[in-house]
Amino acid sequence: MAEAETRVNAGARRTWIVTGILLVGIAVAGVLYLHRRTAYATGVIPGNDTVARFLKRHWAYPLAPEGSPPGNYSSLTASLAPASCGRCHRKQYDDWRTSLHSHSVGPGLLWQFRIMNQMQTNKCMRCHAPLAEQKALAAREFRWPGHPSSPLPTYVSPDLFRRGLICAGCHVRHHRRFGPPPLAGMPSGDKPGLPHGGFTSSKAFLDSRFCAGCHQFPADGPGLNGKLFEDTYREWRASRFAAEGVSCQSCHMPNRRHLWRGIHDPAMVRQGLDISLVVKRESKSLAVARAVIRSKAIGHDFPTYLVPKVKVTLYRLDPDGGSMHVLARRIIGRTVDATLTRETADTRIPPGGSSALTTHFATTSSSLAKVGLRIDVAPEEHYERMIRYEMGQAGKYDRATLAVMRDALSGSVATRYRLVRLVASIPSRTGQSIRKVAN
């Protein structure tokens, strides 16, 4: 266990011991991975790569405690609470509250914290709640050895750990504020009289390497069949989007909005895909249906990670409209067992690639039946299976932990949604086709 000590001025000088995190963990910073595995293997960063230099400092783990705020900071200016940031940065705060970043510490993580030791949880918190102050609050909540017993510094709100990946996780170091270069008409950099004394701008906030710290495992990280469990940054690097300068932020933070929409958001997924259904009559007694899902604007595998699953179903509707007969099904995604030891399928779609599902079926020349395509998304399917598996281990968990697991399971199930439903008539003439596309 790594520890850091800082002195704070909150009415009286006192020492607050905060628990840091291990430098090794399954989510080692992507920028450090780059330095170790690519052109930076020697540890020397080219002098003109200012982004790499900034990221090496900014994501130097374990993150150090903030320390005492400057004497001219008000309680609002010094606060790390997201709501305090929102007093001036209202739009960013409102966006963040709707994002998964604001829910990165929830039942799905907390039930695991109840059974893990401090070393294991610090690995998770490296991305889910990275600040040293958040780790100290977690240590206090779970009564881990060496947890701080002295009063909190005034700039640390008691709920800071449970707020997840907060504004300060990316934008605050040693009470200094950091962000992207200002847009036209905005104050630039350090200026006297600005809150926090201004801010330090860096192009790193517009670079995909900034995101890689939590969205890319190192080359020797955990995986199966020679594939990492988390490989999103490398997938992007291999795509045309990297060559065209379309960064992670271009899609997930459009116009610098703090939304980070992804697989949980139907509109985000639809705009990244071309989806079509073609029904063709081949003879008086035979027809064929073909669904094609093409990744047109997704800069990584669809879906990336092993957690989400996308179920594609082709079905026939009888003339009465009430009877549905499944013709064919396919799961798009990477399927690994609940214990992460065996991979059974990997049908993800790479950037620019496609997945097709085709089925022939019997029909009559006068049939009034129709064919439908349904695409359903389970953004947290692997978590659902994992939690159900663990809950089935008789006597393994206490009542309180089981209650948190049930909350996590219900929350994961609630994220499911219907992405697309297309219906096409079966043509009456041989050789004729009918095509439907998702808008």
Short mmCIF file of C-alpha atoms in Angstrom, two decimals, residues 93 97 100 173 190 203 206 209 232:
data_model
loop_
_atom_site.label_atom_id
_atom_site.label_comp_id
_atom_site.label_asym_id
_atom_site.label_seq_id
_atom_site.Cartn_x
_atom_site.Cartn_y
_atom_site.Cartn_z
CA TYR A 93 -21.60 20.00 -14.96
CA ARG A 97 -24.29 14.41 -14.44
CA LEU A 100 -21.47 7.28 -17.10
CA ARG A 173 -3.61 18.78 -9.88
CA ASP A 190 -3.10 32.29 -16.51
CA LYS A 203 -3.54 20.18 -26.39
CA LEU A 206 -7.88 17.08 -27.34
CA ARG A 209 -3.90 9.53 -25.66
CA THR A 232 -10.06 0.45 -27.51
#
